Short mmCIF file of C-alpha atoms and ligand atoms in Angstrom, two decimals:
data_model
loop_
_atom_site.label_atom_id
_atom_site.label_comp_id
_atom_site.label_asym_id
_atom_site.label_seq_id
_atom_site.Cartn_x
_atom_site.Cartn_y
_atom_site.Cartn_z
CA MET A 229 205.24 117.22 184.30
CA ALA A 230 205.96 120.76 185.50
CA GLU A 231 208.53 121.27 182.75
CA LYS A 232 206.14 119.90 180.15
CA LEU A 233 203.39 122.24 181.37
CA GLN A 234 205.77 125.20 181.23
CA ALA A 235 206.80 124.27 177.71
CA LEU A 236 203.17 124.04 176.65
CA LYS A 237 202.48 127.47 178.16
CA GLN A 238 205.35 128.91 176.18
CA GLN A 239 203.95 127.23 173.09
CA VAL A 240 200.55 128.84 173.73
CA CYS A 241 202.17 132.26 173.86
CA SER A 242 204.23 131.81 170.71
CA SER A 243 201.26 130.32 168.81
CA ILE A 244 199.07 133.30 169.69
CA ASP A 245 201.82 135.73 168.73
CA GLU A 246 202.33 133.92 165.42
CA ALA A 247 198.59 134.31 164.74
CA LYS A 248 198.48 137.98 165.70
CA ASP A 249 197.74 139.36 162.21
CA LYS A 250 194.76 137.10 161.54
CA LEU A 251 193.50 137.63 165.08
CA HIS A 252 193.73 141.40 164.63
CA ARG A 253 191.84 141.12 161.33
CA LEU A 254 189.20 139.07 163.11
CA GLY A 255 188.63 141.56 165.92
CA ASP A 256 188.88 144.54 163.59
CA ALA A 257 186.27 143.14 161.18
CA ILE A 258 183.83 142.88 164.09
CA TRP A 259 184.70 146.33 165.43
CA ARG A 260 184.15 147.98 162.04
CA LEU A 261 180.62 146.59 161.67
CA PRO A 262 178.91 147.10 165.04
CA GLU A 263 175.69 145.07 165.33
CA LEU A 264 173.11 145.03 168.09
CA ALA A 265 171.98 142.15 170.27
CA TYR A 266 170.65 139.15 168.31
CA GLU A 267 171.48 140.99 165.06
CA GLU A 268 175.21 140.13 164.97
CA ARG A 269 175.00 138.40 161.56
CA GLN A 270 178.25 139.76 160.11
CA ALA A 271 180.17 139.06 163.32
CA HIS A 272 178.73 135.55 163.38
CA ASP A 273 179.74 134.95 159.75
CA THR A 274 183.24 136.39 160.35
CA LEU A 275 183.86 134.09 163.31
CA VAL A 276 182.36 131.04 161.58
CA ARG A 277 184.59 131.73 158.56
CA PHE A 278 187.62 132.14 160.84
CA PHE A 279 187.20 128.75 162.50
CA THR A 280 186.21 127.07 159.23
CA GLN A 281 189.52 128.22 157.74
CA GLU A 282 191.45 126.96 160.78
CA LYS A 283 192.28 123.25 160.45
CA GLY A 284 190.64 120.70 162.74
CA TRP A 285 187.60 122.61 163.99
CA THR A 286 184.06 121.31 163.58
CA VAL A 287 181.99 124.45 163.11
CA GLU A 288 178.23 124.74 163.66
CA ALA A 289 176.84 128.01 162.36
CA HIS A 290 173.57 129.38 163.72
CA TYR A 291 174.02 127.13 166.75
CA LYS A 292 170.68 127.06 168.62
CA LEU A 293 170.36 130.83 167.95
CA GLU A 294 170.58 132.64 164.60
CA THR A 295 173.75 134.51 165.57
CA ALA A 296 175.38 131.95 167.88
CA PHE A 297 177.98 129.42 166.73
CA ARG A 298 179.99 126.53 168.11
CA ALA A 299 183.43 125.41 167.05
CA THR A 300 184.85 122.22 168.57
CA TRP A 301 188.17 120.42 168.41
CA GLY A 302 188.62 116.91 169.84
CA PRO A 303 188.43 114.98 171.95
CA VAL A 304 192.07 114.36 171.14
CA GLY A 305 194.80 112.42 172.89
CA GLY A 306 194.83 110.73 176.26
CA ALA A 307 194.61 107.08 177.13
CA ASP A 308 191.56 104.93 176.49
CA GLY A 309 189.09 104.95 179.33
CA GLU A 310 190.24 108.32 180.66
CA SER A 311 187.40 110.87 180.93
CA VAL A 312 187.57 113.82 178.56
CA VAL A 313 188.47 117.26 179.91
CA HIS A 314 186.27 119.71 178.00
CA VAL A 315 187.20 123.39 178.16
CA GLY A 316 185.12 126.19 176.68
CA PHE A 317 185.99 129.71 175.53
CA LEU A 318 183.17 132.23 175.04
CA CYS A 319 183.03 134.98 172.43
CA GLU A 320 180.76 138.03 172.74
CA TYR A 321 180.34 140.34 169.78
CA ASP A 322 177.27 142.54 170.23
CA ALA A 323 177.63 146.33 170.14
CA LEU A 324 175.67 149.21 171.70
CA PRO A 325 173.13 151.48 169.99
CA ALA A 326 174.68 154.63 168.47
CA ILE A 327 178.13 154.15 170.04
CA GLY A 328 179.21 150.82 168.53
CA HIS A 329 181.73 148.65 170.35
CA ALA A 330 181.91 150.89 173.41
CA CYS A 331 182.20 147.86 175.68
CA GLY A 332 184.89 146.15 173.62
CA HIS A 333 182.96 142.99 172.84
CA ASN A 334 184.96 142.77 169.60
CA LEU A 335 187.98 142.12 171.85
CA ILE A 336 186.06 139.52 173.85
CA ALA A 337 185.53 137.64 170.60
CA GLU A 338 189.17 138.06 169.57
CA SER A 339 190.57 136.98 172.95
CA GLY A 340 188.27 133.94 173.13
CA ALA A 341 189.22 132.84 169.62
CA ALA A 342 192.91 133.50 170.29
CA ALA A 343 192.90 131.46 173.50
CA ALA A 344 191.27 128.50 171.76
CA VAL A 345 193.60 128.63 168.77
CA GLY A 346 196.63 128.98 171.07
CA LEU A 347 195.58 126.08 173.30
CA LYS A 348 194.95 123.79 170.33
CA ALA A 349 198.31 124.69 168.75
CA ALA A 350 200.15 124.01 172.01
CA LEU A 351 198.44 120.65 172.51
CA GLU A 352 199.17 119.64 168.92
CA SER A 353 202.82 120.66 169.25
CA GLY A 354 203.70 118.62 172.31
CA GLU A 355 203.95 114.89 173.04
CA ALA A 356 200.92 112.84 173.95
CA TRP A 357 199.15 113.92 177.10
CA PRO A 358 197.40 111.89 179.82
CA VAL A 359 193.77 112.82 179.30
CA PRO A 360 191.60 113.29 176.20
CA VAL A 361 190.99 117.01 175.66
CA LYS A 362 188.11 118.73 173.90
CA VAL A 363 188.08 122.47 173.20
CA THR A 364 184.86 124.33 172.39
CA VAL A 365 184.40 127.94 171.33
CA LEU A 366 180.86 129.20 171.88
CA GLY A 367 179.71 132.36 170.15
CA THR A 368 177.27 133.85 172.64
CA PRO A 369 175.30 136.84 171.27
CA ALA A 370 173.27 139.57 172.93
CA GLU A 371 175.04 140.11 176.25
CA GLU A 372 174.11 143.79 176.35
CA ASP A 373 170.43 143.16 175.77
CA GLY A 374 168.51 139.93 176.11
CA GLY A 375 171.16 137.48 177.25
CA GLY A 376 172.14 134.99 174.54
CA LYS A 377 174.03 132.85 177.07
CA VAL A 378 170.79 132.36 179.03
CA ASP A 379 169.04 131.18 175.86
CA LEU A 380 171.95 128.83 175.11
CA LEU A 381 171.94 127.48 178.69
CA ARG A 382 168.24 126.70 178.31
CA GLU A 383 169.04 124.86 175.06
CA GLY A 384 171.74 122.74 176.74
CA ALA A 385 174.72 124.36 175.01
CA PHE A 386 176.84 124.25 178.18
CA GLU A 387 175.89 120.78 179.39
CA ASP A 388 179.10 118.82 178.80
CA LEU A 389 181.63 121.57 179.53
CA ASP A 390 183.97 121.19 182.53
CA VAL A 391 185.15 124.80 182.71
CA VAL A 392 184.47 128.00 180.75
CA PHE A 393 186.64 131.04 180.18
CA MET A 394 186.12 134.53 178.78
CA ALA A 395 187.50 137.99 179.52
CA HIS A 396 186.02 141.48 179.33
CA PRO A 397 187.79 144.75 178.45
CA THR A 398 187.77 147.55 181.03
CA GLN A 399 190.20 150.01 182.66
CA LYS A 400 192.37 147.55 184.62
CA ASN A 401 193.20 143.86 184.95
CA ALA A 402 191.07 142.07 187.52
CA THR A 403 190.44 138.37 188.06
CA TYR A 404 186.95 139.28 189.26
CA LEU A 405 184.81 142.41 189.65
CA PRO A 406 181.40 142.35 191.30
CA ALA A 407 178.83 141.53 188.64
CA VAL A 408 175.30 141.90 190.01
CA ALA A 409 172.02 140.29 189.01
CA VAL A 410 169.79 142.36 186.73
CA HIS A 411 166.32 142.18 185.24
CA SER A 412 165.04 144.77 182.77
CA VAL A 413 161.46 145.87 182.22
CA LEU A 414 159.60 147.89 179.61
CA VAL A 415 156.72 149.97 181.06
CA LYS A 416 153.94 151.18 178.75
CA TYR A 417 151.21 153.65 179.80
CA ARG A 418 148.12 154.23 177.70
CA GLY A 419 145.75 157.16 178.25
CA ARG A 420 143.57 159.40 176.03
CA THR A 421 144.41 162.41 173.91
CA ALA A 422 142.63 165.77 174.10
CA HIS A 423 143.46 169.37 173.22
CA ALA A 424 145.78 170.36 176.09
CA SER A 425 144.44 173.93 176.23
CA ALA A 426 140.85 173.75 174.97
CA TYR A 427 139.62 170.84 177.11
CA PRO A 428 142.44 169.17 179.08
CA TRP A 429 139.93 167.59 181.42
CA GLU A 430 138.95 165.21 178.58
CA GLY A 431 142.48 163.76 178.38
CA VAL A 432 144.14 160.94 180.34
CA ASN A 433 147.81 161.92 180.49
CA ALA A 434 150.30 159.07 179.86
CA LEU A 435 153.24 161.43 180.27
CA ASP A 436 152.05 162.32 183.77
CA ALA A 437 152.05 158.59 184.52
CA ALA A 438 155.61 158.26 183.26
CA VAL A 439 156.79 161.24 185.30
CA MET A 440 155.05 159.94 188.43
CA ALA A 441 156.54 156.49 187.90
CA TYR A 442 160.00 158.02 187.52
CA SER A 443 159.45 160.01 190.74
CA ASN A 444 158.05 156.99 192.62
CA ILE A 445 161.16 154.98 191.74
CA SER A 446 163.38 157.92 192.68
CA VAL A 447 161.99 158.02 196.22
CA LEU A 448 161.97 154.23 196.49
CA ARG A 449 165.77 154.30 196.20
CA GLN A 450 166.05 155.56 199.80
CA GLN A 451 164.67 152.24 201.00
CA LEU A 452 166.83 149.97 198.84
CA ARG A 453 169.87 148.01 200.02
CA PRO A 454 173.04 149.99 199.19
CA GLU A 455 174.26 147.50 196.57
CA TRP A 456 170.88 147.46 194.75
CA ARG A 457 170.29 149.70 191.74
CA ILE A 458 167.23 150.88 189.83
CA HIS A 459 167.85 153.10 186.83
CA GLY A 460 165.87 153.89 183.71
CA ILE A 461 164.81 156.22 180.93
CA ILE A 462 161.60 157.67 179.49
CA LYS A 463 161.72 156.37 175.90
CA HIS A 464 158.54 158.08 174.71
CA GLY A 465 156.69 160.96 176.31
CA GLY A 466 154.39 162.49 173.76
CA VAL A 467 154.33 164.06 170.30
CA LYS A 468 153.12 167.68 170.68
CA PRO A 469 152.64 169.99 173.70
CA ASN A 470 149.01 170.68 172.75
CA ILE A 471 148.07 166.99 172.49
CA ILE A 472 147.74 165.31 175.86
CA PRO A 473 149.96 162.18 175.42
CA ASP A 474 147.96 158.96 175.21
CA TYR A 475 151.11 156.83 175.21
CA SER A 476 154.37 156.83 177.16
CA GLU A 477 157.10 154.25 177.55
CA LEU A 478 159.90 153.72 180.05
CA GLU A 479 162.69 151.14 180.32
CA TYR A 480 164.26 150.22 183.66
CA TYR A 481 167.08 147.95 184.89
CA LEU A 482 166.55 146.43 188.34
CA ARG A 483 169.76 145.18 189.98
CA THR A 484 170.46 143.19 193.16
CA SER A 485 173.59 141.55 194.55
CA SER A 486 171.93 138.12 194.37
CA HIS A 487 169.44 136.87 191.78
CA LEU A 488 167.50 135.51 194.77
CA ASP A 489 166.54 139.12 195.59
CA LEU A 490 165.21 139.95 192.10
CA PRO A 491 161.60 139.01 193.03
CA ASN A 492 161.83 141.49 195.91
CA ILE A 493 163.04 144.46 193.85
CA ARG A 494 160.62 143.57 191.02
CA ALA A 495 157.67 143.74 193.40
CA LYS A 496 158.78 147.12 194.80
CA ALA A 497 159.28 148.57 191.30
CA GLU A 498 155.98 147.15 190.06
CA ALA A 499 154.14 148.88 192.92
CA CYS A 500 155.68 152.20 191.77
CA PHE A 501 154.64 151.69 188.14
CA ARG A 502 151.10 150.60 189.01
CA ALA A 503 150.60 153.48 191.48
CA ALA A 504 151.34 155.97 188.70
CA ALA A 505 148.71 154.29 186.51
CA MET A 506 146.13 154.43 189.29
CA ALA A 507 146.83 158.08 190.04
CA THR A 508 146.39 159.16 186.39
CA GLY A 509 143.73 156.74 185.20
CA CYS A 510 146.09 155.23 182.62
CA GLU A 511 146.35 151.56 181.67
CA VAL A 512 149.79 150.10 182.36
CA GLU A 513 151.60 147.16 180.72
CA LEU A 514 154.79 145.75 182.28
CA LEU A 515 157.00 143.69 179.94
CA PHE A 516 159.86 142.03 181.84
CA GLN A 517 162.81 140.84 179.74
CA LYS A 518 162.57 137.08 179.05
CA ASN A 519 165.98 136.52 180.72
CA GLU A 520 167.18 137.75 184.08
CA PHE A 521 170.95 137.87 184.55
CA TYR A 522 172.51 136.27 187.62
CA GLU A 523 175.44 137.55 189.66
CA VAL A 524 178.72 135.79 188.83
CA LEU A 525 179.42 132.73 191.02
CA ARG A 526 183.14 132.95 191.72
CA ASN A 527 185.68 130.16 191.38
CA ARG A 528 188.76 131.27 193.25
CA THR A 529 190.75 128.22 192.20
CA LEU A 530 190.49 129.32 188.59
CA GLU A 531 190.89 132.99 189.50
CA ASP A 532 194.14 132.31 191.36
CA LEU A 533 195.56 130.28 188.48
CA TYR A 534 194.58 132.99 186.00
CA GLU A 535 196.21 135.66 188.18
CA GLU A 536 199.41 133.61 188.45
CA ASN A 537 199.55 133.20 184.67
CA GLY A 538 198.67 136.86 184.09
CA LYS A 539 201.40 138.04 186.45
CA ALA A 540 203.89 135.81 184.66
CA LEU A 541 202.94 137.75 181.50
CA GLY A 542 203.41 141.12 183.21
CA MET A 543 199.83 141.89 184.26
CA LYS A 544 199.19 143.94 187.38
CA PHE A 545 195.84 143.19 189.01
CA THR A 546 193.31 145.30 190.88
CA THR A 547 190.22 144.38 192.87
CA GLU A 548 188.53 147.78 192.38
CA GLY A 549 186.20 148.81 189.61
CA PHE A 550 183.34 148.20 187.25
CA SER A 551 180.17 146.62 188.55
CA GLY A 552 177.66 145.93 185.86
CA SER A 553 175.89 142.72 185.05
CA THR A 554 176.55 139.94 182.57
CA ASP A 555 174.77 136.87 181.32
CA PHE A 556 178.02 135.06 182.09
CA GLY A 557 176.61 135.12 185.64
CA ASN A 558 173.99 132.56 184.61
CA VAL A 559 176.72 130.42 183.03
CA SER A 560 178.80 130.55 186.24
CA HIS A 561 175.87 128.99 188.13
CA ALA A 562 175.86 126.04 185.69
CA VAL A 563 179.58 125.52 184.92
CA PRO A 564 182.70 126.56 186.86
CA GLY A 565 184.29 129.50 185.09
CA ILE A 566 185.95 132.90 185.23
CA HIS A 567 185.14 136.20 183.60
CA PRO A 568 188.22 138.36 184.32
CA TYR A 569 188.65 141.93 183.11
CA PHE A 570 191.55 143.30 181.13
CA TYR A 571 193.23 146.62 180.46
CA ILE A 572 193.38 147.58 176.77
CA GLY A 573 195.79 150.54 176.91
CA SER A 574 193.22 153.22 177.70
CA GLU A 575 191.71 154.83 180.81
CA ALA A 576 188.47 155.56 178.89
CA LEU A 577 185.28 154.31 180.51
CA ASN A 578 183.11 151.55 179.07
CA HIS A 579 179.93 152.65 177.26
CA THR A 580 181.53 155.86 175.99
CA ALA A 581 182.59 156.95 172.49
CA GLU A 582 186.17 157.10 173.81
CA TYR A 583 186.00 153.41 174.66
CA THR A 584 184.75 152.62 171.18
CA ALA A 585 187.90 154.23 169.81
CA ALA A 586 190.07 152.41 172.37
CA SER A 587 188.62 148.97 171.59
CA GLY A 588 189.37 149.49 167.89
CA ALA A 589 192.86 150.88 168.43
CA ASP A 590 195.99 148.90 167.47
CA GLU A 591 197.25 149.45 171.03
CA ALA A 592 194.52 147.18 172.39
CA GLN A 593 195.91 144.21 170.46
CA LEU A 594 198.89 143.47 172.68
CA TYR A 595 196.70 143.45 175.81
CA THR A 596 194.05 141.34 174.12
CA ARG A 597 196.62 138.72 173.08
CA ARG A 598 198.15 138.76 176.56
CA THR A 599 194.74 138.06 178.06
CA ALA A 600 194.14 135.23 175.59
CA LYS A 601 197.48 133.72 176.59
CA ALA A 602 196.57 133.86 180.28
CA LEU A 603 193.19 132.21 179.58
CA ALA A 604 194.79 129.40 177.55
CA MET A 605 197.55 128.91 180.13
CA THR A 606 194.91 128.56 182.83
CA ALA A 607 193.15 125.95 180.70
CA LEU A 608 196.47 124.05 180.54
CA ASP A 609 196.67 124.13 184.35
CA VAL A 610 193.20 122.59 184.50
CA ILE A 611 194.15 119.88 182.00
CA PHE A 612 197.63 118.98 183.20
CA SER A 613 197.97 119.89 186.88
CA PRO A 614 196.84 116.87 188.90
CA GLY A 615 193.89 117.60 191.14
CA VAL A 616 193.16 121.09 189.80
CA LEU A 617 189.99 120.14 187.94
CA ASP A 618 188.75 118.21 190.99
CA LYS A 619 189.45 121.26 193.18
CA VAL A 620 187.64 123.55 190.74
CA LYS A 621 184.59 121.27 190.74
CA GLN A 622 184.63 120.80 194.51
CA GLU A 623 184.64 124.57 195.02
CA PHE A 624 181.77 124.89 192.54
CA ARG A 625 179.70 122.23 194.34
CA GLU A 626 180.27 123.94 197.69
CA ALA A 627 179.23 127.32 196.25
CA LYS A 628 176.05 125.77 194.84
CA ARG A 629 175.24 124.18 198.20
CA ARG A 630 175.67 127.57 199.91
CA GLU A 631 173.36 129.11 197.36
CA GLU A 632 170.70 126.46 197.94
CA ARG A 633 170.84 127.16 201.67
CA ASN A 634 170.50 130.91 200.97
CA CYS A 635 167.53 130.25 198.73
CA LYS A 636 165.78 128.17 201.39
CA SER A 637 166.39 130.79 204.10
CA ARG A 638 165.06 133.58 201.85
CA ASN A 639 161.96 131.56 201.01
CA ILE A 640 161.33 131.05 204.73
CA GLU A 641 161.95 134.79 205.32
CA ASN A 642 159.64 135.84 202.50
CA GLY A 643 157.02 133.34 203.55
CA ASP A 644 156.89 134.95 207.00
CA GLN A 645 156.96 138.55 205.84
CA HIS A 646 154.27 140.60 204.11
CA GLN A 647 155.25 140.86 200.44
CA PRO A 648 156.28 144.49 199.66
N1 LIG B 950 180.21 142.28 181.75
C1 LIG B 950 180.50 143.59 182.08
C2 LIG B 950 179.31 144.49 181.97
C3 LIG B 950 178.79 144.57 180.55
C4 LIG B 950 177.52 145.39 180.58
O1 LIG B 950 177.53 146.60 180.55
N2 LIG B 950 176.38 144.67 180.69
C5 LIG B 950 175.11 145.33 180.76
C6 LIG B 950 174.07 144.25 180.73
C7 LIG B 950 172.67 144.81 180.67
C8 LIG B 950 171.63 143.72 180.62
N3 LIG B 950 170.30 144.24 180.49
C9 LIG B 950 174.99 146.16 182.04
O2 LIG B 950 174.32 147.20 181.98
O3 LIG B 950 175.56 145.76 183.07
#
């Protein structure tokens, strides 16, 4: 069995390399037309067309969301009565305002598609295998803003998957980097205009409220846990210096190491926003994003297999680096999975114009294909190595039980303490 698995892994690699031109065209088409969260219509169409043109995939466009899709192959093979092993690969393809694909989501889409195509080709090339296998590619929009994976989870899109894989471009290869929970909020202040020189006392200043809110949050930071973050911008602060602003708007991201702490940081931030309204006489409206993102629930069994496969392909791994948030975190609390990071040939930092250039550069292609190979090889380990899938699921169950215990102890804690 070990020799067969090794042969299949080699087949994955050669299949992905054989497909390199069409995979490059796929990723490049997405990179050239950056689209924002929930507006990724061209990227959706490009990916749907790609899988429609590939033989054997059942493709569902506009899958539960306008710009989501699902492509499935199988179940194929295996003996009657054996339960299906269903692996999923996720594609992201939303860009950032003004700076395009500065987080390399075009390469997330390309690597997810490449891994799925490579796995299918390997399975089709070899002899029969012991268990029926199903491969699903899920196009999951709006990671940067809104959280398409959370919407898809709510709609049951992940229900019958055994494991999920995706990978995210950054400065180094890492099987895991701390991804924290996040919830975003839009804050709107409404006051009253007046001539700022002739009779300022008649105005109610919404910009003052925004500035006070910003300052309240800035001092709150001293009392936050070191791994928590609150950061934001003033999106609107007035139109003319001699018109007291009657409207201001801020957007904030609230981040905690566990999603169980989001209610705590939300309450602290809300107190800051409401205090600014009270002090200025403004009305305040708080609009929390419909989806909060969870921290990633790790699966070290999958991480270790991915690292072993990556090292066999020449990857060097780090444990240092990038700590943002991702809606993959919510997925990892529902299905065992990994969200590793990969080097793309550039030291540029994510969310910069330099990274936009790097994610569209030819040099990124070799690293993207290598990552896709490692993802598909890890899927083969899950399918063919006896006991691996059971170990993955056992670890997931234990992590969920720990989380339930944490949740109960926090509820007891919060019940006893005065809410902030
Ligand atoms: N997955 C790596 C981080 C990608 C990223 O930058 N995500 C955003 C998500 C913001 C959600 N409101 C982030 O700022 O962490």
